[in-house]
Amino acid sequence: LYPASSVRELDRIAIEERNIPGIDLMHRAGQAVFDTLIARWPDARQVLVVCGAGNNAGDGYVIARLAHEFKFNVSVVSLTSADKLKNDALTAANQYLKSDLEITDSIDSLDINNMDVIVDAIFGTGLDRDVTGDYLHQINQINHSRVPVISVDIPSGLNADTGAVMGNAVKADCTVTFIGQKQGLYTGEAAEYCGTRIFVGLNVPADIYQDVPINAVLVDLSQYETLLQPRNRTGHKGHFGHVMVTGGDYGYAGAVRMCGEAAARTGSGLVSIATRPEHAYAMTVSRPELMASVITSSADLMPLLSSATVIAVGPGLGQSQWSIDLLGKVFESKLPLVVDADALNLLAKDPLTRQNWILTPHPGEAARLLG
């Protein structure tokens, strides 16, 4: 996954160093979106293309021209006068206008709910401030309609780096993105706005990616299917690992119990709960398959760790001295860790690094960890 600046660098390399004309890339992008549109909505005939400024608008004009050539009834809303566009976007707009097709400047002049599909080509990856004014109004109109939406490269109003909504953003049913996967399509609030994500490389040379750093890696669960091998039918609980769940300070017994139950439901052979004395009995009564151990101090935890194969720490852990002492002993262990909840908050106060752990922060916890 790339930040927006890196995707722009990929685009620059393709154009300036690999001599691919920018207008060719724009035509490829428009074709990719149009191909997706007709594949996803084969009965569509009324198409509305909403164009903003910059290259995203140019992609929109390419899509509008292709739809017209395909005998669609096409309406184009241009929120920036076509003659104010520059370079490849202006070329794409002029190619569309050669057919003497009309352009309007507002969705309000159209019966938007009579459309079969709306193409969102308002903003691209360069958006760095909140959407306001007429742009905000048009996005609201799109979202209030009952019409399916396909977004060009990124839903307009979504930050390409963080996935944050900049004032408001188009809620797309499908987003077709190009050249490089933008990290903002998979972070922040993106899941609520992108719909189905489709990546198209536009046939740029593979070697352009070699010198442009990535920020993150998108993990597909299918990559890890081989780690979950079929279980031996003669196996027993001793063959399938022992999870030690550590947490449950005063008032937080439910969190540690739910974590233990989840570990059992997902196939752990044995699950132990290391928790406050006040919680251990209730834990055993309510979930007899969980082995509850009384932890009055961190010294009580040490003998238990020798039988575990992995530790989950944090649910209901709290931030008391008891919590801090337990977490310290857990971090001394060489076992693999899953670190969650208050364990992350304590870690943010006293950072350390190690290799064999997985951190599972929500946005607030991540913010504290990252400073």
Short mmCIF file of C-alpha atoms in Angstrom, two decimals:
data_model
loop_
_atom_site.label_atom_id
_atom_site.label_comp_id
_atom_site.label_asym_id
_atom_site.label_seq_id
_atom_site.Cartn_x
_atom_site.Cartn_y
_atom_site.Cartn_z
CA LEU A 1 0.00 0.00 0.00
CA TYR A 2 1.28 3.45 -0.94
CA PRO A 3 0.74 7.00 0.33
CA ALA A 4 -0.61 9.41 -2.28
CA SER A 5 2.81 10.99 -2.82
CA SER A 6 4.30 7.64 -3.77
CA VAL A 7 1.50 6.93 -6.24
CA ARG A 8 2.15 10.30 -7.86
CA GLU A 9 5.82 9.33 -8.10
CA LEU A 10 4.87 6.05 -9.78
CA ASP A 11 2.78 8.04 -12.23
CA ARG A 12 5.68 10.41 -12.89
CA ILE A 13 8.11 7.56 -13.52
CA ALA A 14 5.71 5.93 -15.97
CA ILE A 15 5.28 9.17 -17.93
CA GLU A 16 8.72 10.79 -17.76
CA GLU A 17 11.07 7.82 -17.52
CA ARG A 18 9.12 5.11 -19.33
CA ASN A 19 7.71 7.51 -21.95
CA ILE A 20 4.08 6.52 -21.54
CA PRO A 21 1.99 9.57 -22.53
CA GLY A 22 -0.15 10.79 -19.67
CA ILE A 23 -3.21 10.88 -21.91
CA ASP A 24 -2.67 7.17 -22.64
CA LEU A 25 -2.74 6.39 -18.93
CA MET A 26 -5.89 8.48 -18.63
CA HIS A 27 -7.53 6.55 -21.47
CA ARG A 28 -6.56 3.26 -19.82
CA ALA A 29 -7.97 4.40 -16.49
CA GLY A 30 -11.23 5.54 -18.05
CA GLN A 31 -11.52 2.29 -19.99
CA ALA A 32 -10.95 0.27 -16.82
CA VAL A 33 -13.73 2.09 -14.99
CA PHE A 34 -16.11 1.81 -17.93
CA ASP A 35 -15.39 -1.91 -18.33
CA THR A 36 -16.12 -2.39 -14.63
CA LEU A 37 -19.32 -0.38 -14.93
CA ILE A 38 -20.79 -2.46 -17.75
CA ALA A 39 -19.68 -5.71 -16.10
CA ARG A 40 -21.24 -4.80 -12.76
CA TRP A 41 -24.39 -3.12 -14.10
CA PRO A 42 -25.01 -4.75 -17.51
CA ASP A 43 -28.52 -3.30 -17.82
CA ALA A 44 -27.44 0.29 -17.18
CA ARG A 45 -28.30 2.82 -19.89
CA GLN A 46 -28.59 6.15 -18.06
CA VAL A 47 -25.19 7.24 -16.74
CA LEU A 48 -24.30 10.40 -14.84
CA VAL A 49 -20.62 11.41 -14.71
CA VAL A 50 -19.74 14.05 -12.11
CA CYS A 51 -16.38 15.70 -12.83
CA GLY A 52 -14.33 17.96 -10.60
CA ALA A 53 -10.91 19.30 -11.48
CA GLY A 54 -7.56 17.77 -12.28
CA ASN A 55 -6.82 14.35 -13.70
CA ASN A 56 -9.74 12.75 -11.90
CA ALA A 57 -12.03 14.92 -14.00
CA GLY A 58 -10.09 13.89 -17.10
CA ASP A 59 -10.77 10.24 -16.28
CA GLY A 60 -14.44 11.16 -15.95
CA TYR A 61 -14.55 12.72 -19.41
CA VAL A 62 -12.95 9.60 -20.89
CA ILE A 63 -15.63 7.48 -19.24
CA ALA A 64 -18.38 9.79 -20.50
CA ARG A 65 -17.04 9.59 -24.07
CA LEU A 66 -16.85 5.80 -23.93
CA ALA A 67 -20.38 5.58 -22.55
CA HIS A 68 -21.64 7.82 -25.37
CA GLU A 69 -19.88 5.67 -27.97
CA PHE A 70 -21.51 2.65 -26.36
CA LYS A 71 -24.92 4.27 -26.98
CA PHE A 72 -25.58 5.12 -23.34
CA ASN A 73 -27.57 8.19 -22.43
CA VAL A 74 -24.85 10.23 -20.76
CA SER A 75 -25.16 13.29 -18.54
CA VAL A 76 -22.05 15.14 -17.41
CA VAL A 77 -21.93 17.51 -14.46
CA SER A 78 -18.76 19.60 -14.47
CA LEU A 79 -18.06 21.35 -11.18
CA THR A 80 -15.09 23.09 -12.80
CA SER A 81 -15.50 24.68 -16.21
CA ALA A 82 -13.91 22.39 -18.80
CA ASP A 83 -11.87 25.24 -20.25
CA LYS A 84 -10.16 25.69 -16.85
CA LEU A 85 -8.76 22.17 -16.92
CA LYS A 86 -5.11 21.66 -17.82
CA ASN A 87 -2.92 19.28 -19.77
CA ASP A 88 -4.28 15.73 -20.16
CA ALA A 89 -7.55 16.52 -18.37
CA LEU A 90 -8.21 19.35 -20.84
CA THR A 91 -7.41 17.03 -23.75
CA ALA A 92 -9.86 14.43 -22.44
CA ALA A 93 -12.57 17.07 -21.97
CA ASN A 94 -12.07 18.39 -25.51
CA GLN A 95 -12.30 14.86 -26.92
CA TYR A 96 -15.66 14.50 -25.19
CA LEU A 97 -16.88 17.92 -26.33
CA LYS A 98 -16.10 17.15 -29.99
CA SER A 99 -19.34 15.18 -30.07
CA ASP A 100 -21.32 18.34 -29.22
CA LEU A 101 -22.51 16.78 -25.98
CA GLU A 102 -23.95 18.91 -23.23
CA ILE A 103 -22.41 19.64 -19.85
CA THR A 104 -24.25 21.06 -16.86
CA ASP A 105 -22.76 22.58 -13.73
CA SER A 106 -25.03 21.06 -11.08
CA ILE A 107 -26.76 17.80 -10.26
CA ASP A 108 -29.76 19.90 -9.20
CA SER A 109 -30.73 20.42 -12.84
CA LEU A 110 -31.09 16.66 -13.40
CA ASP A 111 -33.45 13.94 -12.23
CA ILE A 112 -30.66 12.10 -10.45
CA ASN A 113 -32.84 9.19 -9.34
CA ASN A 114 -33.60 8.45 -12.99
CA MET A 115 -29.97 7.45 -13.51
CA ASP A 116 -28.80 3.84 -13.51
CA VAL A 117 -25.22 4.55 -12.38
CA ILE A 118 -23.33 7.61 -11.13
CA VAL A 119 -19.61 7.94 -11.90
CA ASP A 120 -17.80 9.87 -9.18
CA ALA A 121 -14.84 11.73 -10.75
CA ILE A 122 -14.82 14.79 -8.49
CA PHE A 123 -11.68 14.51 -6.35
CA GLY A 124 -8.61 12.30 -6.64
CA THR A 125 -5.74 11.60 -4.28
CA GLY A 126 -4.64 15.23 -3.92
CA LEU A 127 -7.44 16.31 -1.58
CA ASP A 128 -5.87 17.80 1.56
CA ARG A 129 -8.65 19.89 3.11
CA ASP A 130 -12.31 19.52 4.00
CA VAL A 131 -14.85 19.59 1.21
CA THR A 132 -17.06 22.67 1.37
CA GLY A 133 -19.47 24.73 -0.70
CA ASP A 134 -20.86 23.41 -3.96
CA TYR A 135 -18.58 20.38 -3.94
CA LEU A 136 -20.00 19.34 -0.57
CA HIS A 137 -23.53 19.92 -1.85
CA GLN A 138 -22.97 17.70 -4.90
CA ILE A 139 -21.50 14.90 -2.77
CA ASN A 140 -24.51 15.12 -0.45
CA GLN A 141 -26.83 14.88 -3.46
CA ILE A 142 -25.04 11.77 -4.69
CA ASN A 143 -25.24 10.12 -1.27
CA HIS A 144 -28.90 10.99 -0.84
CA SER A 145 -29.81 9.39 -4.16
CA ARG A 146 -30.75 5.74 -4.52
CA VAL A 147 -28.39 5.27 -7.47
CA PRO A 148 -25.35 2.94 -7.49
CA VAL A 149 -22.03 4.80 -7.55
CA ILE A 150 -18.66 3.87 -9.02
CA SER A 151 -15.74 6.03 -7.86
CA VAL A 152 -12.70 6.81 -9.98
CA ASP A 153 -9.45 6.00 -8.12
CA ILE A 154 -10.83 6.96 -4.69
CA PRO A 155 -14.24 8.05 -3.35
CA SER A 156 -14.31 11.84 -3.52
CA GLY A 157 -13.78 13.35 -0.08
CA LEU A 158 -11.74 10.45 1.28
CA ASN A 159 -8.14 11.13 2.31
CA ALA A 160 -5.85 8.90 0.24
CA ASP A 161 -3.31 8.57 3.06
CA THR A 162 -5.44 8.11 6.16
CA GLY A 163 -8.90 7.05 5.03
CA ALA A 164 -10.32 10.04 6.93
CA VAL A 165 -13.47 11.70 5.63
CA MET A 166 -12.72 15.30 4.67
CA GLY A 167 -16.02 16.95 5.52
CA ASN A 168 -18.02 14.34 3.64
CA ALA A 169 -17.23 11.67 1.07
CA VAL A 170 -19.03 9.82 -1.68
CA LYS A 171 -20.35 6.44 -0.55
CA ALA A 172 -19.42 4.26 -3.50
CA ASP A 173 -20.61 0.78 -4.34
CA CYS A 174 -17.37 0.17 -6.21
CA THR A 175 -14.01 1.94 -6.40
CA VAL A 176 -11.58 1.34 -9.28
CA THR A 177 -8.09 2.47 -8.34
CA PHE A 178 -4.98 2.70 -10.51
CA ILE A 179 -1.17 2.37 -10.63
CA GLY A 180 -0.69 1.77 -6.88
CA GLN A 181 -3.01 0.74 -4.07
CA LYS A 182 -3.66 3.77 -1.87
CA GLN A 183 -3.37 3.09 1.85
CA GLY A 184 -6.34 5.37 2.50
CA LEU A 185 -8.60 2.87 0.74
CA TYR A 186 -7.97 0.39 3.56
CA THR A 187 -7.56 2.56 6.65
CA GLY A 188 -9.65 4.97 8.72
CA GLU A 189 -13.26 5.14 7.59
CA ALA A 190 -12.59 3.79 4.09
CA ALA A 191 -14.53 0.56 4.54
CA GLU A 192 -17.76 2.58 4.82
CA TYR A 193 -17.13 4.47 1.58
CA CYS A 194 -15.21 2.36 -0.95
CA GLY A 195 -17.55 -0.54 -1.59
CA THR A 196 -15.83 -3.21 -3.67
CA ARG A 197 -12.23 -2.23 -4.38
CA ILE A 198 -10.75 -3.09 -7.77
CA PHE A 199 -7.11 -2.44 -8.59
CA VAL A 200 -5.94 -1.92 -12.19
CA GLY A 201 -2.23 -1.52 -12.90
CA LEU A 202 -2.82 0.17 -16.30
CA ASN A 203 -0.10 -2.02 -17.85
CA VAL A 204 2.75 0.10 -16.54
CA PRO A 205 6.15 -1.66 -16.44
CA ALA A 206 6.63 -3.72 -13.30
CA ASP A 207 10.06 -2.23 -12.66
CA ILE A 208 8.66 1.22 -11.88
CA TYR A 209 7.71 -0.11 -8.44
CA GLN A 210 11.26 -1.06 -7.48
CA ASP A 211 12.45 2.34 -6.27
CA VAL A 212 9.24 3.61 -4.67
CA PRO A 213 8.87 2.58 -1.01
CA ILE A 214 5.65 1.14 0.33
CA ASN A 215 4.12 2.15 3.66
CA ALA A 216 2.21 -1.03 4.47
CA VAL A 217 1.35 -4.44 3.08
CA LEU A 218 -2.20 -5.59 2.37
CA VAL A 219 -2.68 -9.07 3.82
CA ASP A 220 -5.07 -11.48 2.15
CA LEU A 221 -6.24 -14.25 4.46
CA SER A 222 -5.82 -16.74 1.61
CA GLN A 223 -2.07 -16.23 2.00
CA TYR A 224 -2.27 -17.92 5.39
CA GLU A 225 -4.63 -20.79 4.65
CA THR A 226 -1.71 -23.22 4.55
CA LEU A 227 -0.98 -22.42 8.19
CA LEU A 228 -4.33 -23.96 9.17
CA GLN A 229 -3.70 -27.58 8.26
CA PRO A 230 -6.44 -30.22 8.66
CA ARG A 231 -6.38 -31.60 12.18
CA ASN A 232 -5.44 -35.16 12.93
CA ARG A 233 -8.66 -37.05 13.67
CA THR A 234 -6.96 -38.86 16.52
CA GLY A 235 -5.65 -35.64 18.05
CA HIS A 236 -6.64 -34.41 21.48
CA LYS A 237 -6.56 -31.16 23.42
CA GLY A 238 -2.89 -31.51 24.19
CA HIS A 239 -2.06 -31.31 20.49
CA PHE A 240 -3.71 -27.96 19.77
CA GLY A 241 -1.93 -25.43 21.90
CA HIS A 242 -2.46 -23.81 25.28
CA VAL A 243 -3.60 -20.18 25.39
CA MET A 244 -2.95 -18.21 28.55
CA VAL A 245 -5.29 -15.21 28.81
CA THR A 246 -4.05 -12.63 31.30
CA GLY A 247 -6.24 -9.81 32.57
CA GLY A 248 -9.48 -9.10 34.36
CA ASP A 249 -8.72 -6.50 37.00
CA TYR A 250 -11.50 -5.41 39.36
CA GLY A 251 -14.68 -4.73 37.40
CA TYR A 252 -13.43 -6.22 34.14
CA ALA A 253 -14.08 -9.94 34.48
CA GLY A 254 -16.29 -10.00 31.40
CA ALA A 255 -13.54 -8.94 29.02
CA VAL A 256 -11.12 -11.67 30.04
CA ARG A 257 -13.87 -14.29 30.02
CA MET A 258 -14.95 -13.36 26.48
CA CYS A 259 -11.35 -13.54 25.31
CA GLY A 260 -10.97 -17.01 26.82
CA GLU A 261 -14.22 -18.21 25.30
CA ALA A 262 -13.16 -16.88 21.89
CA ALA A 263 -9.85 -18.75 22.18
CA ALA A 264 -11.72 -21.97 22.93
CA ARG A 265 -14.22 -21.47 20.11
CA THR A 266 -11.46 -20.90 17.56
CA GLY A 267 -9.83 -24.24 18.29
CA SER A 268 -7.35 -23.81 21.11
CA GLY A 269 -6.72 -27.13 22.83
CA LEU A 270 -6.46 -25.63 26.31
CA VAL A 271 -7.35 -22.18 27.62
CA SER A 272 -6.27 -20.83 30.99
CA ILE A 273 -7.41 -17.54 32.52
CA ALA A 274 -5.00 -15.74 34.83
CA THR A 275 -7.12 -13.24 36.75
CA ARG A 276 -8.05 -11.70 40.09
CA PRO A 277 -9.12 -14.11 42.87
CA GLU A 278 -12.56 -12.49 42.96
CA HIS A 279 -13.17 -13.53 39.34
CA ALA A 280 -11.70 -17.02 39.20
CA TYR A 281 -14.62 -18.92 40.77
CA ALA A 282 -17.27 -17.23 38.66
CA MET A 283 -15.18 -17.91 35.56
CA THR A 284 -15.07 -21.65 36.29
CA VAL A 285 -18.78 -21.84 37.03
CA SER A 286 -19.89 -19.95 33.92
CA ARG A 287 -17.40 -21.53 31.50
CA PRO A 288 -16.17 -24.84 32.95
CA GLU A 289 -13.98 -25.49 29.89
CA LEU A 290 -11.79 -22.54 30.92
CA MET A 291 -9.14 -23.16 33.57
CA ALA A 292 -9.12 -20.19 35.92
CA SER A 293 -6.00 -19.44 37.96
CA VAL A 294 -5.88 -17.09 40.93
CA ILE A 295 -3.33 -14.30 40.50
CA THR A 296 -2.76 -12.14 43.54
CA SER A 297 0.66 -10.95 42.41
CA SER A 298 2.95 -11.34 39.43
CA ALA A 299 4.79 -14.16 41.25
CA ASP A 300 1.68 -16.33 40.87
CA LEU A 301 1.87 -15.98 37.11
CA MET A 302 5.35 -17.38 36.59
CA PRO A 303 4.60 -21.12 37.15
CA LEU A 304 1.65 -20.94 34.76
CA LEU A 305 3.67 -19.62 31.85
CA SER A 306 5.71 -22.81 31.56
CA SER A 307 2.68 -24.75 30.32
CA ALA A 308 1.39 -22.14 27.84
CA THR A 309 2.23 -21.94 24.14
CA VAL A 310 0.89 -18.41 23.57
CA ILE A 311 -0.26 -15.53 25.77
CA ALA A 312 -3.14 -13.12 25.16
CA VAL A 313 -2.76 -10.11 27.44
CA GLY A 314 -4.81 -6.97 27.90
CA PRO A 315 -8.57 -7.66 27.96
CA GLY A 316 -9.81 -6.16 31.21
CA LEU A 317 -6.22 -5.82 32.41
CA GLY A 318 -6.70 -2.32 33.80
CA GLN A 319 -3.85 0.02 34.66
CA SER A 320 -3.37 -0.63 38.37
CA GLN A 321 -0.09 -1.72 39.93
CA TRP A 322 -1.36 -5.32 39.72
CA SER A 323 -1.85 -4.78 35.98
CA ILE A 324 1.59 -3.23 35.49
CA ASP A 325 3.31 -6.06 37.39
CA LEU A 326 1.51 -8.79 35.41
CA LEU A 327 2.30 -7.15 32.11
CA GLY A 328 5.95 -6.87 33.06
CA LYS A 329 6.13 -10.63 33.72
CA VAL A 330 4.35 -11.37 30.45
CA PHE A 331 6.83 -9.23 28.54
CA GLU A 332 9.70 -11.12 30.17
CA SER A 333 8.36 -14.34 28.65
CA LYS A 334 9.70 -15.57 25.31
CA LEU A 335 6.29 -16.92 24.29
CA PRO A 336 4.36 -15.42 21.34
CA LEU A 337 2.01 -12.67 22.48
CA VAL A 338 -1.25 -11.09 21.38
CA VAL A 339 -1.41 -7.66 23.02
CA ASP A 340 -4.72 -5.80 23.32
CA ALA A 341 -6.67 -3.19 25.25
CA ASP A 342 -5.05 -1.84 28.43
CA ALA A 343 -1.84 -3.75 27.73
CA LEU A 344 -1.46 -1.43 24.74
CA ASN A 345 -2.16 1.63 26.86
CA LEU A 346 0.49 0.57 29.36
CA LEU A 347 2.88 -0.22 26.52
CA ALA A 348 2.38 3.30 25.17
CA LYS A 349 3.62 4.67 28.50
CA ASP A 350 6.66 2.39 28.62
CA PRO A 351 7.49 1.26 25.06
CA LEU A 352 9.53 -1.77 24.12
CA THR A 353 10.10 -3.77 20.96
CA ARG A 354 10.07 -7.49 20.23
CA GLN A 355 9.44 -9.71 17.23
CA ASN A 356 7.02 -12.46 18.23
CA TRP A 357 3.93 -10.45 19.04
CA ILE A 358 0.79 -9.10 17.42
CA LEU A 359 -0.69 -5.78 18.55
CA THR A 360 -4.42 -5.23 18.00
CA PRO A 361 -5.13 -1.54 18.70
CA HIS A 362 -8.30 0.36 17.92
CA PRO A 363 -7.71 3.92 16.58
CA GLY A 364 -7.42 5.51 20.02
CA GLU A 365 -4.92 2.93 21.26
CA ALA A 366 -2.97 3.19 18.02
CA ALA A 367 -2.79 6.97 18.43
CA ARG A 368 -1.32 6.58 21.91
CA LEU A 369 1.19 3.98 20.71
CA LEU A 370 2.29 6.18 17.83
CA GLY A 371 2.58 9.31 19.92
#
